[in-house]
Structure formats: structure tokens, C-alpha cells
Amino acid sequence: MSRHGARIGGFVLALALAGCTATGPDLAARHPPVPTDLPPMKTFASHRVTPPGRSNAAIARDFLDLAFRMESGRPLPYMTRFEEPITLRVAGPVPPAAEPDLAALLARLRREAGIDIRRVAADAGAKVTIEFLPRAKLQRLVPQAACFVVPRISSWDEYRRGRRSGEVDWTTLARRERVAIFIPGDVSPQEVRDCLHEELAQAIGPLNDLYRLPDSVFNDDNFHTVLTGFDMLILRAYYAPELGNGTTRQEAERVLPRLLARLNPRGERIGVSGPLSPTPRAWIDAIETALGPGASSSRRVAAARTAVEIARNQGWRDTRLAFSLFAFGRLSLNRNASDASLAAFLEAGKIYAANPVTRVQSAHVAMHIAAFALSGGQPESAIALIDGHLADVRSGENAALLASMLLMKAEALDMLGRDAEAGATRRDALGWARYGFGSEDEIRARIAEIAWLNPARSD
């Protein structure tokens, strides 16, 4: 299992800004307000628990597809999990911000998922090992992964020796006894945290990802950056006494209705919707080509267009069509197809806005539309778009997106001559940027990109 590619709050923004400024004044003539010093890093002090917003019948279907299939599509004959308590150790140079983030994650797993998991000393034996190492070292062996988890090993050296053997094949497990999670320690604090959440969840729980899920980190669209209420319910069910190592899909299907009614009574009162149609491999391949590494710009755009066509041909009006449009919108910016890009963002935004579960996705789309408004000389519209989504971004704990939106708002306030408000907003943004983007060079690059959206910022 691995987290692939760049984070949406980062790489996507760079593409959006490049496209939105393609027809503006000469970029070389612009002088963005890059500060000489940066404020202290801001972090999310608490987490708001949000219960899943779908019926238990829908959640049961999701559980079965998550627990009994790999991301590759290979079926799993039965469930595997750890016997509790689960011990966890950390190896390698631990980034400072990772310590409180890991402690908060383990506390949430105990409190919200009811899993008996605790950290032990680095030199102790443990069922789960999290090893930090340089990103370049990690990606020399696994170029497409930002971070990943493998079974039956406890160190990077073990992985290097056994990575081509059946030892690291999840489908051969009868039970989970040892797993190792590998995370780069030289990336932004947010990327480290995101890897901790996704990889630990899959180390101890389901191994699959589903693009149809609107409210989960078990989804390769990467909109959600921390474990959600849905995810915690899935993990609580995964470790329920009614299930266990060796449980087959048919056995789980019989148990889940009563189990979910006990764990999530609220889900019994939500109307049952019909199952979503399966996601064809052709659509997944198109999305992975569009957003993954290695493809040319023209091939990416063509793949995103193919994903939109497949989604429409499937008759989808769910998040898969919206994500196809989102991918096409962001990639079209570099092709000077701003009208097509804006139309794609607007359509994606309507789909996401129609579902209260997809507020985080709506915020991502709103950021792109706000960039169009800003570069088009409409600062009031940009501020309204941003203000309408800030609460959801904070709730989703995405500091990179929050910083980007606040920097855009600061630019809009500058355009309106509200200098004091702009300065305070920009300083607030920079505190979040320390967490979301990490290095000062990266932060200054983002400041410059967003400043370029302001058509008045020229000599």
C-alpha cells in the first residue's frame, strides 16, 4: 500500500496559478510581498469528530470492498488483522512535528476506533514499525510512492533484502504479526502527518482504496488528509469481536448488518441508497495516468479527458465524475484552455456542493475558481468564495489548502486597498504554510505564485 504522487493542496495549486496567469502582465515585472521572516508554525490543536453521513447498508458494502480486495483488484480470501494490543515503535530520525501528530493519531485510534494500540521504545520489539528516512532514499526503490507499508518486516534493510520475494505479499498472510511503514522525514509536516494517518490505517486495517468514497482517506483522490469519522467506524468494525483473522467475505456480509447497527445506530436512520456502479479499470488507469508521474503534459490532459468521457458514459453523477472534471480542469490550465478549465471546475463544484459529505472537495474547487476571479480583477468574488469554505478547510485540517486560500484572500484585500486586513491575513496564512509546505523556499515560491494572480502587481 502506498500514498502516490503530490498532495492536492500543493502541486495542483502550482498548475492552477500557472494557468490563471498565462494571459496576465509580464511575470518578470511583478514584485510579490515576500517577507524576510516567517511567523511560528501553526498546528491543529483539536479534532472535530464527524460521524459518517451514509446509511449502514452503504457502509457495509464499502467495508466488504475495502477489506476483501487489494488496490490492484486482486481479491483477498479472508480478513487479516493484528491481535491486540498493537505495539508500535518509531525508528530513524523523527521530524519534530511528527511526535505530537503521532501521539494525537494513536489517541484517536484508541478513543474513536476502540483499538488497543500503544507506542513502545525504539529498541523494543513491536508489531508495527514506522521508519523515517530521506525521501530520495525511499524513492530510489519505490519511485512512485510518497510513503508505503509492507508486511512481515520491521526495517528498511529487511525490505531491501526481501522486496522481490513473496514475503511482502499481503495476499499470503494468514494473520498480521509484523508490518513496517516507511515515511520520508524531509518533507513538510503535513505530508508526514498525512502518511502517518493513511499508512497506519492500512497497516492495521483494510488494504484497499475506493475512488467512490466521498469521506475517507481510503481513497486515492487524496482530498481527505486525516482519518475521518467514516474511517474510524470502519476500523472499529474491523477490530470488533464478531470479526477476526480468517473471516471470509460471505461471513462478514452476514455479520455486518447487526455489527454496524450496534456501532453506528445513527446509520440505521439514514435512507438506503442503491449501490454505486463498479469503477472500471479503464477509468482508474486514465486517472492514474493523468495525475501520476512520468507522462507528458499532452498525455496527462488526454487521460483526464478520457476519464471524463468514461464517467459520463457510465452515467455517473457522483464524486468520480466530479474528480474527473477536477483533474481535467487543473491539467487544462497548462494548455492555455482557461475556458474549458473553468467550465470543468464549475461543473465539479456543482456536484460536490450537492452533497454535504463533500465539503472538503468543494473547498478545493473553490480555491481554483477564486484564482480565476482574482486574476480576472474580481477581488470581492474571490473573498466571498474563500470565506465560504474556510471553516470546512479548518475542519479537514489541511494546512496547505488553508494557507493557499488565505494568501489569495490577502491578495484580494490588497487589490481593494484594505492593507491592514491584508497584512493580518497574510501573516495568519504564513503560520499555516509553515506546517503545510515546510521549507521556507517552498513557502516563498507559493507566496510568489499567488501574488502573480493580482493583475495590479506590476511595475
mmCIF file of N, CA, C and O in Angstrom, residues 275-284 306-318 320-321 324:
data_model
loop_
_atom_site.group_PDB
_atom_site.id
_atom_site.type_symbol
_atom_site.label_atom_id
_atom_site.label_comp_id
_atom_site.label_asym_id
_atom_site.label_seq_id
_atom_site.Cartn_x
_atom_site.Cartn_y
_atom_site.Cartn_z
ATOM 1 N N PRO A 275 -26.619 0.738 -4.590
ATOM 2 C CA PRO A 275 -25.164 0.637 -4.727
ATOM 3 C C PRO A 275 -24.676 1.388 -5.956
ATOM 4 O O PRO A 275 -25.344 1.418 -6.995
ATOM 5 N N LEU A 276 -23.525 2.021 -5.822
ATOM 6 C CA LEU A 276 -22.915 2.673 -6.971
ATOM 7 C C LEU A 276 -22.353 1.623 -7.920
ATOM 8 O O LEU A 276 -21.926 0.547 -7.489
ATOM 9 N N SER A 277 -22.359 1.946 -9.195
ATOM 10 C CA SER A 277 -21.822 1.003 -10.168
ATOM 11 C C SER A 277 -20.320 0.822 -9.945
ATOM 12 O O SER A 277 -19.645 1.716 -9.430
ATOM 13 N N PRO A 278 -19.784 -0.335 -10.304
ATOM 14 C CA PRO A 278 -18.346 -0.561 -10.122
ATOM 15 C C PRO A 278 -17.518 0.448 -10.903
ATOM 16 O O PRO A 278 -17.964 1.008 -11.913
ATOM 17 N N THR A 279 -16.323 0.679 -10.427
ATOM 18 C CA THR A 279 -15.394 1.593 -11.101
ATOM 19 C C THR A 279 -14.549 0.799 -12.074
ATOM 20 O O THR A 279 -13.738 -0.035 -11.658
ATOM 21 N N PRO A 280 -14.701 0.994 -13.375
ATOM 22 C CA PRO A 280 -13.935 0.185 -14.333
ATOM 23 C C PRO A 280 -12.448 0.497 -14.278
ATOM 24 O O PRO A 280 -12.039 1.625 -13.987
ATOM 25 N N ARG A 281 -11.658 -0.503 -14.581
ATOM 26 C CA ARG A 281 -10.200 -0.339 -14.552
ATOM 27 C C ARG A 281 -9.747 0.730 -15.540
ATOM 28 O O ARG A 281 -8.754 1.432 -15.299
ATOM 29 N N ALA A 282 -10.455 0.890 -16.648
ATOM 30 C CA ALA A 282 -10.054 1.888 -17.648
ATOM 31 C C ALA A 282 -10.102 3.294 -17.061
ATOM 32 O O ALA A 282 -9.239 4.132 -17.362
ATOM 33 N N TRP A 283 -11.105 3.567 -16.213
ATOM 34 C CA TRP A 283 -11.191 4.896 -15.588
ATOM 35 C C TRP A 283 -10.059 5.093 -14.605
ATOM 36 O O TRP A 283 -9.423 6.161 -14.574
ATOM 37 N N ILE A 284 -9.777 4.077 -13.790
ATOM 38 C CA ILE A 284 -8.671 4.177 -12.829
ATOM 39 C C ILE A 284 -7.355 4.405 -13.554
ATOM 40 O O ILE A 284 -6.539 5.251 -13.158
ATOM 41 N N THR A 306 -10.220 11.500 -21.134
ATOM 42 C CA THR A 306 -10.753 10.134 -21.225
ATOM 43 C C THR A 306 -11.516 9.766 -19.953
ATOM 44 O O THR A 306 -12.581 9.141 -20.011
ATOM 45 N N ALA A 307 -10.968 10.151 -18.806
ATOM 46 C CA ALA A 307 -11.652 9.862 -17.539
ATOM 47 C C ALA A 307 -13.022 10.526 -17.499
ATOM 48 O O ALA A 307 -14.009 9.920 -17.037
ATOM 49 N N VAL A 308 -13.110 11.778 -17.965
ATOM 50 C CA VAL A 308 -14.404 12.473 -18.007
ATOM 51 C C VAL A 308 -15.366 11.728 -18.935
ATOM 52 O O VAL A 308 -16.545 11.517 -18.606
ATOM 53 N N GLU A 309 -14.874 11.304 -20.092
ATOM 54 C CA GLU A 309 -15.730 10.603 -21.052
ATOM 55 C C GLU A 309 -16.231 9.284 -20.481
ATOM 56 O O GLU A 309 -17.417 8.935 -20.623
ATOM 57 N N ILE A 310 -15.351 8.536 -19.828
ATOM 58 C CA ILE A 310 -15.774 7.265 -19.222
ATOM 59 C C ILE A 310 -16.822 7.523 -18.147
ATOM 60 O O ILE A 310 -17.832 6.819 -18.065
ATOM 61 N N ALA A 311 -16.579 8.541 -17.312
ATOM 62 C CA ALA A 311 -17.529 8.860 -16.246
ATOM 63 C C ALA A 311 -18.903 9.201 -16.816
ATOM 64 O O ALA A 311 -19.941 8.763 -16.300
ATOM 65 N N ARG A 312 -18.925 9.984 -17.877
ATOM 66 C CA ARG A 312 -20.217 10.353 -18.479
ATOM 67 C C ARG A 312 -20.877 9.120 -19.106
ATOM 68 O O ARG A 312 -22.100 8.929 -18.989
ATOM 69 N N ASN A 313 -20.092 8.290 -19.772
ATOM 70 C CA ASN A 313 -20.653 7.092 -20.397
ATOM 71 C C ASN A 313 -21.198 6.111 -19.363
ATOM 72 O O ASN A 313 -22.139 5.360 -19.649
ATOM 73 N N GLN A 314 -20.611 6.126 -18.168
ATOM 74 C CA GLN A 314 -21.105 5.275 -17.088
ATOM 75 C C GLN A 314 -22.380 5.827 -16.450
ATOM 76 O O GLN A 314 -23.018 5.150 -15.649
ATOM 77 N N GLY A 315 -22.711 7.065 -16.796
ATOM 78 C CA GLY A 315 -23.886 7.695 -16.210
ATOM 79 C C GLY A 315 -23.668 8.190 -14.792
ATOM 80 O O GLY A 315 -24.631 8.459 -14.070
ATOM 81 N N TRP A 316 -22.405 8.369 -14.401
ATOM 82 C CA TRP A 316 -22.113 8.804 -13.033
ATOM 83 C C TRP A 316 -22.489 10.268 -12.840
ATOM 84 O O TRP A 316 -22.276 11.107 -13.707
ATOM 85 N N ARG A 317 -23.027 10.546 -11.639
ATOM 86 C CA ARG A 317 -23.188 11.925 -11.187
ATOM 87 C C ARG A 317 -22.626 12.062 -9.780
ATOM 88 O O ARG A 317 -23.013 12.957 -9.029
ATOM 89 N N ASP A 318 -21.711 11.175 -9.435
ATOM 90 C CA ASP A 318 -21.139 11.147 -8.093
ATOM 91 C C ASP A 318 -19.746 11.756 -8.104
ATOM 92 O O ASP A 318 -19.353 12.444 -9.054
ATOM 93 N N ARG A 320 -16.937 10.524 -8.595
ATOM 94 C CA ARG A 320 -15.996 10.078 -9.631
ATOM 95 C C ARG A 320 -16.067 10.974 -10.871
ATOM 96 O O ARG A 320 -15.023 11.286 -11.460
ATOM 97 N N LEU A 321 -17.266 11.394 -11.259
ATOM 98 C CA LEU A 321 -17.361 12.373 -12.342
ATOM 99 C C LEU A 321 -16.756 13.694 -11.899
ATOM 100 O O LEU A 321 -15.999 14.337 -12.650
ATOM 101 N N SER A 324 -13.030 13.499 -12.002
ATOM 102 C CA SER A 324 -12.569 13.508 -13.396
ATOM 103 C C SER A 324 -12.528 14.940 -13.929
ATOM 104 O O SER A 324 -11.554 15.356 -14.575
#
